[in-house]
Coordinates of C-alpha atoms in Angstrom, one line a residue:
M77 CA -18.2 34.5 27.5
T78 CA -14.4 33.8 27.2
K79 CA -13.3 30.3 25.7
H80 CA -10.9 28.3 27.4
F81 CA -8.7 25.2 26.6
N82 CA -11.6 23.3 28.2
I83 CA -12.9 20.2 26.3
A84 CA -16.4 21.3 26.6
D85 CA -15.5 24.9 25.2
L86 CA -13.4 23.3 22.5
F87 CA -15.9 20.9 21.4
E88 CA -18.6 23.6 21.0
L89 CA -16.5 25.4 18.7
V90 CA -16.0 22.6 16.5
A91 CA -19.8 21.7 16.8
D92 CA -20.8 25.0 15.8
R93 CA -18.2 24.8 12.8
V94 CA -19.4 21.4 11.4
P95 CA -22.9 20.9 12.9
G96 CA -24.1 18.4 10.0
R97 CA -21.2 16.0 10.2
D98 CA -21.0 12.7 11.8
A99 CA -19.5 12.8 15.1
L100 CA -20.2 9.4 16.4
V101 CA -21.1 5.9 15.3
C102 CA -21.8 3.0 17.7
G103 CA -23.6 0.0 16.3
E104 CA -26.9 1.5 15.3
Q105 CA -26.4 4.6 17.1
R106 CA -25.1 7.6 14.9
A107 CA -25.1 11.4 15.8
T108 CA -23.9 14.6 14.1
Y109 CA -22.1 17.2 16.0
A110 CA -25.3 19.4 16.5
E111 CA -27.3 16.2 17.7
L112 CA -24.5 15.1 20.2
D113 CA -24.2 18.7 21.4
A114 CA -27.9 18.9 22.0
R115 CA -28.1 15.9 23.7
A116 CA -25.2 16.5 26.1
N117 CA -26.8 20.0 26.8
R118 CA -30.0 18.3 27.7
L119 CA -28.4 15.6 30.3
A120 CA -26.1 18.8 31.7
H121 CA -29.5 20.5 32.6
F122 CA -30.8 17.4 34.1
L123 CA -27.6 16.9 36.2
L124 CA -27.9 20.2 37.3
E125 CA -31.5 19.9 38.3
R126 CA -30.5 17.2 40.5
G127 CA -28.1 19.5 42.3
V128 CA -24.8 18.3 40.5
T129 CA -22.6 21.3 40.4
A130 CA -19.1 22.5 39.5
G131 CA -16.4 20.1 41.0
D132 CA -18.8 17.1 41.5
H133 CA -18.0 13.8 40.6
V134 CA -20.3 11.6 38.3
G135 CA -19.6 8.1 37.6
L136 CA -19.8 6.5 34.1
Y137 CA -20.3 2.8 34.5
L138 CA -21.1 1.9 30.9
Y139 CA -20.4 -0.5 28.0
N140 CA -19.2 1.4 24.8
C141 CA -22.3 3.6 23.6
N142 CA -23.0 7.0 22.6
E143 CA -24.5 7.8 25.9
Y144 CA -21.0 7.4 27.4
L145 CA -19.4 10.2 25.5
E146 CA -22.8 12.3 25.8
G147 CA -22.3 11.8 29.6
M148 CA -18.6 12.9 29.6
L149 CA -19.6 16.1 27.7
A150 CA -22.5 16.8 30.0
C151 CA -20.2 16.7 33.0
F152 CA -17.7 19.3 31.2
K153 CA -20.2 21.6 30.3
I154 CA -21.3 21.9 33.9
R155 CA -17.6 21.8 35.2
A156 CA -18.4 18.5 36.9
V157 CA -15.8 15.5 36.9
P158 CA -16.7 12.3 35.1
I159 CA -15.5 9.3 36.6
N160 CA -14.6 5.9 34.8
V161 CA -15.8 2.9 36.2
N162 CA -14.5 -0.5 34.7
Y163 CA -17.2 -2.7 34.1
R164 CA -14.9 -5.7 34.8
Y165 CA -14.5 -4.8 38.2
V166 CA -15.7 -7.4 41.0
Q167 CA -17.1 -6.4 44.2
D168 CA -13.9 -5.4 46.2
E169 CA -12.6 -2.9 43.3
L170 CA -16.0 -1.5 43.1
L171 CA -16.4 -0.8 46.8
Y172 CA -13.0 0.8 46.4
I173 CA -13.6 3.0 43.6
F174 CA -17.2 4.2 44.8
D175 CA -15.6 5.3 47.8
N176 CA -12.5 6.8 46.9
A177 CA -13.9 8.6 44.0
D178 CA -16.4 10.6 46.1
M179 CA -19.4 10.3 43.5
V180 CA -22.6 12.2 43.9
A181 CA -24.4 10.8 40.6
C182 CA -23.7 7.8 38.4
I183 CA -24.8 7.0 34.9
H184 CA -24.9 3.4 34.2
H185 CA -26.1 0.4 32.1
Q186 CA -29.4 -1.2 33.4
E187 CA -27.3 -4.5 34.0
F188 CA -25.0 -2.9 36.7
S189 CA -27.9 -1.7 38.9
P190 CA -27.6 -4.8 41.4
H191 CA -24.0 -4.3 41.4
I192 CA -24.5 -0.6 42.5
A193 CA -27.0 -1.7 45.1
E194 CA -24.3 -3.7 46.7
V195 CA -21.8 -0.9 47.0
R196 CA -23.7 2.1 47.1
D197 CA -23.4 2.3 51.0
S198 CA -19.7 3.1 50.6
A199 CA -20.5 6.4 48.7
P200 CA -22.9 8.5 51.2
D201 CA -23.0 11.3 48.9
L202 CA -24.4 9.2 45.8
K203 CA -28.1 10.2 45.4
T204 CA -28.5 10.4 41.5
F205 CA -28.7 7.6 39.2
V206 CA -29.3 7.6 35.5
Y207 CA -29.8 4.2 33.6
V208 CA -29.2 3.1 29.9
G209 CA -31.6 0.4 28.9
D210 CA -30.6 -3.0 27.9
D211 CA -31.8 -6.5 27.8
S212 CA -30.6 -7.5 30.9
G213 CA -34.1 -7.4 32.8
C214 CA -32.0 -6.3 36.1
D215 CA -34.4 -3.8 38.0
A216 CA -33.0 -0.5 38.1
A217 CA -35.5 0.5 40.7
V218 CA -33.7 -1.0 43.5
I219 CA -31.5 2.2 43.5
G220 CA -34.0 4.6 42.4
S221 CA -32.5 5.1 39.0
V222 CA -34.0 7.2 36.2
E223 CA -34.1 5.8 32.6
Y224 CA -31.9 7.8 30.3
E225 CA -34.2 9.1 27.7
A226 CA -36.8 9.9 30.4
A227 CA -34.0 12.3 32.2
M228 CA -33.5 13.9 28.9
Q229 CA -37.2 14.6 28.4
G230 CA -38.1 18.3 28.4
Q231 CA -34.5 19.3 29.3
S232 CA -33.3 22.6 27.4
V233 CA -30.7 22.4 24.8
D234 CA -29.3 25.9 25.4
R235 CA -25.9 26.4 26.6
D236 CA -26.7 28.7 29.3
F237 CA -23.7 27.4 31.6
D238 CA -21.5 29.3 33.8
E239 CA -17.8 30.0 32.3
R240 CA -15.3 27.1 32.3
S241 CA -11.7 27.0 33.0
D242 CA -8.2 25.5 31.9
D243 CA -8.0 24.3 35.2
D244 CA -11.4 22.1 35.4
L245 CA -10.3 18.8 36.2
F246 CA -10.6 15.3 34.3
L247 CA -10.2 12.4 36.6
L248 CA -8.9 9.3 35.0
Y249 CA -8.9 6.1 37.2
T250 CA -6.2 3.6 36.1
G251 CA -5.6 0.1 37.2
G252 CA -2.2 -1.1 37.5
T253 CA -0.8 -4.5 37.4
T254 CA -1.0 -4.7 41.3
G255 CA -3.2 -2.6 43.8
M256 CA -6.5 -0.9 43.6
P257 CA -7.3 1.8 40.7
K258 CA -5.8 5.1 41.2
G259 CA -7.3 8.4 40.0
V260 CA -5.1 10.7 37.8
M261 CA -6.1 14.4 38.2
W262 CA -5.8 16.0 34.7
P263 CA -6.4 19.9 34.3
H264 CA -8.1 20.2 31.0
K265 CA -5.5 22.5 29.5
S266 CA -2.6 19.9 30.5
L267 CA -4.9 17.2 28.9
F268 CA -5.4 18.9 26.0
Y269 CA -1.7 19.4 25.1
A270 CA -0.3 16.5 26.6
A271 CA -2.8 13.7 25.5
L272 CA -4.8 15.1 22.9
G273 CA -2.1 16.9 20.6
G274 CA -3.1 20.3 21.5
G275 CA -5.3 20.2 18.2
G276 CA -2.3 19.5 16.0
W277 CA -2.8 16.1 15.1
F278 CA -4.7 16.8 11.6
H279 CA -2.9 20.1 10.9
P280 CA 0.7 20.9 9.6
D281 CA 1.0 24.0 11.9
G282 CA 1.0 21.6 15.0
P283 CA -0.8 22.7 18.3
I284 CA -2.9 25.8 18.6
T285 CA -2.3 28.8 20.7
E286 CA -5.7 30.1 21.2
P287 CA -8.8 28.3 21.8
A288 CA -10.7 29.7 18.8
Q289 CA -8.1 28.4 16.4
I290 CA -9.5 25.0 17.0
A291 CA -12.6 25.7 14.9
E292 CA -10.3 27.0 12.0
R293 CA -8.6 23.4 11.7
M294 CA -11.8 21.6 10.1
G295 CA -10.5 20.1 6.8
D296 CA -12.9 19.2 4.0
F297 CA -12.0 15.6 4.4
T298 CA -13.5 13.7 7.6
I299 CA -11.2 11.0 8.9
I300 CA -13.3 8.2 10.0
G301 CA -11.3 6.7 12.9
M302 CA -12.3 3.6 15.1
A303 CA -11.1 3.1 18.6
L304 CA -11.4 -0.6 19.6
A305 CA -10.8 -0.2 23.3
P306 CA -13.5 0.2 25.8
L307 CA -14.3 4.3 26.3
M308 CA -13.7 3.4 30.0
H309 CA -9.9 3.4 29.3
G310 CA -8.1 6.3 28.6
A311 CA -6.4 5.4 25.4
C312 CA -9.9 5.1 23.7
W313 CA -11.4 8.1 25.4
W314 CA -8.4 10.3 24.4
Y315 CA -8.6 8.8 20.8
A316 CA -12.4 9.8 20.6
I317 CA -11.8 13.5 21.7
I318 CA -8.7 13.9 19.3
Q319 CA -11.1 12.7 16.7
M320 CA -13.8 15.1 17.7
L321 CA -11.6 18.1 18.3
G322 CA -10.4 17.5 14.7
G323 CA -14.0 17.4 13.2
N324 CA -13.9 13.9 12.5
C325 CA -15.9 10.9 13.0
V326 CA -15.6 8.3 15.8
V327 CA -16.6 4.9 15.2
L328 CA -16.9 2.7 18.5
N329 CA -16.9 -1.2 19.1
P330 CA -20.5 -1.9 20.3
A331 CA -19.6 -5.4 21.2
R332 CA -18.5 -6.5 24.8
S333 CA -15.6 -8.3 23.6
L334 CA -13.2 -8.0 20.5
D335 CA -13.9 -10.3 17.5
G336 CA -11.6 -9.8 14.7
G337 CA -14.3 -10.6 12.0
Q338 CA -16.9 -8.4 13.7
V339 CA -14.3 -5.6 13.7
W340 CA -13.5 -5.9 9.8
D341 CA -17.2 -6.0 9.3
I342 CA -17.7 -2.5 10.7
V343 CA -14.5 -1.2 9.2
E344 CA -15.7 -2.2 5.6
R345 CA -19.4 -0.9 6.5
E346 CA -18.3 2.6 7.9
K347 CA -15.2 2.9 5.5
V348 CA -13.0 3.3 8.4
N349 CA -9.6 5.3 7.7
S350 CA -8.0 4.8 10.9
L351 CA -7.6 2.2 13.7
S352 CA -6.8 2.7 17.4
I353 CA -5.7 -0.6 19.1
V354 CA -4.0 -1.3 22.3
G355 CA -0.8 -3.6 21.2
D356 CA -0.8 -7.3 20.6
A357 CA -3.9 -8.4 22.7
M358 CA -5.9 -6.6 19.8
A359 CA -3.5 -7.0 16.8
I360 CA -3.4 -10.7 17.2
P361 CA -7.2 -11.5 16.7
L362 CA -7.4 -8.9 13.9
L363 CA -4.5 -10.4 12.0
D364 CA -6.0 -13.9 12.8
A365 CA -9.3 -12.9 11.1
L366 CA -7.5 -11.8 8.0
Q367 CA -5.6 -14.9 7.9
A368 CA -8.7 -17.1 8.1
E369 CA -10.5 -15.0 5.7
P370 CA -8.1 -13.0 3.4
D371 CA -10.5 -12.1 0.6
R372 CA -13.5 -11.4 2.6
W373 CA -13.4 -7.7 3.2
D374 CA -12.9 -4.6 1.3
L375 CA -10.5 -2.7 3.7
S376 CA -9.0 -0.2 1.0
S377 CA -10.2 2.8 3.1
V378 CA -7.7 2.1 6.0
F379 CA -4.7 4.0 5.9
S380 CA -3.6 4.2 9.4
I381 CA -3.0 1.9 12.3
G382 CA -2.2 3.4 15.9
S383 CA -1.2 1.6 19.0
G384 CA -0.6 2.8 22.6
G385 CA -0.9 1.6 26.1
A386 CA 0.8 -1.9 25.4
V387 CA 3.6 -3.5 23.6
F388 CA 2.7 -3.6 19.7
S389 CA 5.5 -6.0 18.7
A390 CA 7.4 -5.8 15.5
S391 CA 6.4 -8.9 14.0
K392 CA 2.8 -7.8 14.4
Q393 CA 3.6 -4.5 12.8
D394 CA 5.2 -6.3 10.1
E395 CA 2.1 -8.7 9.5
F396 CA -0.2 -5.3 9.1
R397 CA 2.2 -4.1 6.5
E398 CA 1.8 -7.1 4.6
R399 CA -1.7 -6.9 4.6
F400 CA -1.9 -3.0 4.1
P401 CA 1.3 -2.2 2.1
N402 CA 0.7 1.5 2.3
V403 CA -0.5 1.6 6.0
I404 CA 1.2 4.4 8.2
I405 CA 1.6 2.4 11.8
M406 CA 2.2 4.6 14.6
N407 CA 3.5 2.9 17.9
S408 CA 3.3 5.4 21.0
F409 CA 4.8 5.7 24.3
G410 CA 2.5 7.0 27.2
S411 CA 0.3 6.2 30.0
S412 CA -2.7 7.7 32.0
E413 CA -0.1 9.8 34.0
S414 CA 1.8 10.9 31.1
G415 CA -0.2 11.3 28.2
N416 CA 1.5 10.8 24.9
M417 CA 5.2 10.6 25.3
G418 CA 6.2 10.2 21.5
F419 CA 6.3 7.7 19.0
D420 CA 8.8 4.9 18.2
S421 CA 11.1 6.1 15.5
G422 CA 11.8 2.5 14.7
E423 CA 15.7 2.8 15.1
K424 CA 16.9 0.8 17.9
K425 CA 20.2 2.7 18.9
S426 CA 21.0 0.8 22.3
E427 CA 22.8 -2.4 22.6
Q428 CA 19.9 -3.6 24.7
K429 CA 17.0 -2.9 22.0
G430 CA 14.2 -2.0 24.5
L431 CA 10.9 -1.1 23.2
G432 CA 11.9 1.9 21.0
N433 CA 13.4 5.2 20.8
V434 CA 11.8 8.7 21.2
A435 CA 13.4 12.2 21.3
Q436 CA 14.6 13.9 24.4
S437 CA 13.4 17.5 25.0
D438 CA 12.8 20.2 27.5
F439 CA 9.8 18.4 28.8
M440 CA 10.8 14.6 28.1
D441 CA 14.0 13.1 29.7
V442 CA 15.1 10.5 32.0
I443 CA 15.4 11.0 35.7
T444 CA 17.2 9.0 38.3
D445 CA 15.2 7.4 41.1
V446 CA 17.6 5.9 43.6
A447 CA 16.3 5.3 47.2
G448 CA 18.2 7.9 49.6
E449 CA 19.5 10.0 46.7
P450 CA 18.1 13.2 45.3
H451 CA 16.6 13.1 42.1
R452 CA 18.6 14.3 39.0
H453 CA 18.8 14.2 35.1
V454 CA 20.9 11.3 33.8
Q455 CA 23.9 11.7 31.8
P456 CA 24.3 10.4 28.2
G457 CA 24.8 6.6 28.6
E458 CA 23.1 6.4 32.2
T459 CA 19.7 4.8 32.8
G460 CA 16.9 6.1 35.1
I461 CA 13.2 6.6 34.8
F462 CA 11.2 7.9 31.7
A463 CA 9.7 11.5 32.9
R464 CA 7.6 14.2 31.6
S465 CA 7.4 17.9 32.6
G466 CA 5.2 20.6 31.5
Y467 CA 1.8 19.8 30.9
I468 CA 1.3 16.9 33.4
P469 CA -1.4 16.1 35.9
V470 CA -1.7 17.4 39.4
G471 CA -1.6 14.2 41.2
Y472 CA -3.6 11.4 42.3
Y473 CA -6.8 11.8 43.8
N474 CA -7.1 11.0 47.5
D475 CA -3.4 9.5 47.4
P476 CA -0.8 12.1 48.6
E477 CA 1.7 9.4 49.4
K478 CA 1.5 8.2 45.8
T479 CA 1.6 11.7 44.5
A480 CA 4.6 12.2 46.4
R481 CA 6.4 9.5 45.0
T482 CA 5.2 10.0 41.1
F483 CA 5.7 13.6 40.9
V484 CA 9.0 15.0 42.0
E485 CA 11.1 18.3 41.9
V486 CA 14.4 18.5 40.0
D487 CA 16.0 22.0 39.2
G488 CA 12.8 23.7 40.2
K489 CA 10.6 22.0 37.9
T490 CA 8.2 19.4 38.7
W491 CA 8.5 16.0 36.7
L492 CA 6.4 13.0 36.4
L493 CA 8.1 9.5 36.7
T494 CA 6.3 7.1 34.5
G495 CA 7.9 4.1 36.0
D496 CA 9.1 3.1 32.6
E497 CA 13.0 2.5 32.9
A498 CA 14.9 4.2 30.1
R499 CA 18.6 5.2 28.8
L500 CA 19.7 8.5 27.5
E501 CA 21.9 7.7 24.3
Q502 CA 24.9 9.4 23.4
D503 CA 23.0 11.1 20.6
G504 CA 20.3 12.7 22.8
S505 CA 17.6 10.3 22.1
I506 CA 15.8 8.0 24.7
T507 CA 15.4 4.3 24.7
V508 CA 12.5 3.0 26.7
Y509 CA 12.6 -0.6 28.1
G510 CA 9.5 -0.8 30.3
R511 CA 8.4 -1.2 33.7
G512 CA 11.3 -1.4 35.9
S513 CA 9.3 -3.1 38.7
N514 CA 9.0 -6.1 36.4
C515 CA 12.8 -6.2 35.5
I516 CA 14.4 -9.7 35.8
N517 CA 18.0 -9.6 37.4
S518 CA 19.5 -12.8 35.9
G519 CA 23.2 -13.3 37.2
G520 CA 23.7 -9.5 37.3
E521 CA 22.2 -9.0 34.0
K522 CA 18.8 -6.6 33.7
I523 CA 16.2 -8.1 31.4
F524 CA 12.9 -6.3 30.6
P525 CA 10.0 -8.8 30.2
E526 CA 8.4 -6.6 27.4
E527 CA 11.1 -6.9 25.3
V528 CA 11.5 -10.7 25.5
E529 CA 7.6 -11.1 25.2
E530 CA 7.9 -9.4 21.9
A531 CA 10.6 -11.8 20.7
V532 CA 8.6 -14.8 21.9
K533 CA 5.4 -13.5 20.2
S534 CA 7.3 -13.8 16.9
H535 CA 7.0 -17.3 16.8
P536 CA 3.6 -17.8 14.5
D537 CA 2.2 -20.5 17.1
V538 CA 2.4 -18.3 20.3
F539 CA -1.0 -16.4 20.7
D540 CA 0.1 -14.4 23.8
C541 CA 3.0 -14.2 26.2
L542 CA 4.0 -12.9 29.5
V543 CA 7.6 -13.2 30.8
V544 CA 8.4 -13.4 34.6
D545 CA 11.3 -14.5 36.8
T546 CA 11.6 -17.9 38.5
P547 CA 14.2 -19.0 41.0
D548 CA 17.7 -20.5 39.4
E549 CA 20.3 -22.0 41.5
R550 CA 23.1 -20.3 39.5
F551 CA 21.9 -17.1 38.5
G552 CA 19.4 -16.2 41.2
S553 CA 16.6 -15.8 38.7
K554 CA 16.0 -17.1 35.4
V555 CA 13.8 -15.9 32.4
T556 CA 10.6 -17.9 32.2
A557 CA 7.7 -17.6 29.4
V558 CA 4.2 -18.2 30.2
V559 CA 2.5 -18.3 26.8
A560 CA -1.0 -19.1 25.4
I561 CA -0.7 -20.8 22.1
R562 CA -3.0 -21.1 18.9
G563 CA -5.4 -24.0 19.0
D564 CA -3.4 -27.3 19.5
A565 CA -0.3 -26.3 18.1
P566 CA 2.6 -28.2 19.7
V567 CA 5.3 -25.7 21.0
T568 CA 8.6 -26.7 22.9
L569 CA 11.1 -24.6 24.7
E570 CA 13.6 -25.2 22.1
A571 CA 11.6 -23.8 19.5
I572 CA 10.6 -20.6 21.4
Q573 CA 14.4 -20.1 22.1
E574 CA 15.3 -20.7 18.6
E575 CA 12.7 -17.8 17.5
A576 CA 13.7 -15.7 20.5
R577 CA 17.4 -15.6 19.7
K578 CA 16.6 -14.1 16.4
H579 CA 15.5 -10.8 18.2
V580 CA 17.3 -10.8 21.8
A581 CA 20.8 -11.5 23.1
G582 CA 21.1 -14.9 24.5
Y583 CA 21.0 -14.1 28.0
K584 CA 17.5 -12.7 27.6
V585 CA 16.2 -16.1 25.8
P586 CA 13.7 -18.0 28.1
R587 CA 14.9 -20.8 30.1
E588 CA 11.5 -22.3 31.2
L589 CA 8.3 -22.4 29.1
H590 CA 4.7 -22.8 30.6
V591 CA 1.8 -23.2 28.3
V592 CA -1.3 -22.0 29.8
A593 CA -5.1 -21.7 28.2
E594 CA -5.2 -18.0 28.8
I595 CA -2.8 -15.5 29.8
P596 CA -4.0 -13.7 33.0
R597 CA -4.7 -10.1 32.9
A598 CA -6.2 -7.5 35.4
P599 CA -9.6 -6.2 35.0
S600 CA -7.9 -3.0 33.3
G601 CA -6.6 -5.5 30.8
K602 CA -3.1 -4.9 31.8
P603 CA -0.9 -7.8 32.5
A604 CA -1.1 -9.8 35.6
Y605 CA 2.4 -10.6 36.2
P606 CA 2.1 -12.0 39.9
R607 CA -0.7 -14.4 38.6
A608 CA 1.5 -15.5 35.7
K609 CA 4.3 -16.0 38.2
E610 CA 2.2 -18.0 40.4
M611 CA 1.3 -20.2 37.5
A612 CA 4.9 -20.7 36.4
L613 CA 5.9 -21.6 40.0
T614 CA 3.3 -24.4 40.5
G615 CA 5.0 -26.3 37.5
D616 CA 1.5 -27.5 36.4
F617 CA 2.0 -25.9 32.9
R618 CA 5.6 -26.6 32.3
V619 CA 6.8 -27.6 28.8
A620 CA 9.9 -29.4 28.1

């Protein structure tokens, strides 16, 4: 049977090449490649038995666990489409995704049984439920859910499945800073090359050109990589699959929240080589734990720390370098829609520093997005929207209007507009600034919140920060910082301004300071800028 650039095909090629290697570790759960493949085959046969067929959607409503990746692989094996359900969603969001995603089956933790019972009527085709046991005591019988291991019992381990395709879909639901989650439709081949490196992360020859080559890329040294985000987020799932398609070992964080000390315990015990984090929100507790107990752990195995999906400030990168002098730090740009858009070179080439610089290419550019005008490529020195062509998604599931706004035709080629504003520099590189929708206009000057947030978080007493605009009589809007501080440390506006001026131009420095107990975030973990602005406008948290 022909092998394709399909995640299931590629995984099976790797599993056959290194069957005895550890593939997955989550707490007390461990699995070799052969064991993971066999369990995914059993689950795939159970789903087939229940009537799940090619193109059907299967929800994964789970905390981090081995069963999450087993479920994902089982879906891919039978050409079904896994749907990531954010376990932080409240009822309205769950109602939306269960309705919008057209699920026919759902694999879930026992704890979520009553939540599913409340929303299952919004998904009339949802008939099959499988639950992973936990200590919640919730009654899975209310939705007729079958216990996971019981579902696997007696199922075949054979790979007697239909031939797959490059164009089988992976559907990634992503939550923005506003609005309901939207499902990004990725063909497997596009996902493989755009987000998973095309099999080239761990090999000097770069991406593969034929599926069978993936098995030839297995090195003798297994890289042990730990993904700290939940698997329900694309950043963690992508990292996990990159590791597996390289024949390496994935270590997951089994905890429901991120505790820095607990993570370092796992890193020491499993001798983790590479850490994947999501910006400062994860960097800060990790660094705080090291500062509190600098000699507690043997972390000599760590040689790489990578971040993507959120701002990873220069100050936090420098702190990691102090703790790990020989570490390689990678700060990547990308999104659920774009995959990996490149790595910051570390050279700020624009007077407005932005978040970093990446290389322009035939498939990476800056496109104008002006109402009433046709889209075009910008000229050097112009700003527009960071865009990608080539291996990209085919749109948003059940949302043609959003698809039409995001995927545009320029010179006969389809381009994805990421939403990040960017500038094409004279040397051909691209400076990325951040979400244009959050841009602050103060007296005619454009100010990007992410850049100011990075500057503010350089202050040692600032734990987290969001920057928003508030009304200003003279300039129309002013830069306002909403911060969470460490402990009871006293922080003044003057101190924040003094630190910020070291990193950004004077007109970008915050003019107001509001100190809150916790920075507001959406269930997806992304910044909740509207809520932060509301908090600032109340005046209840203002600091002189």
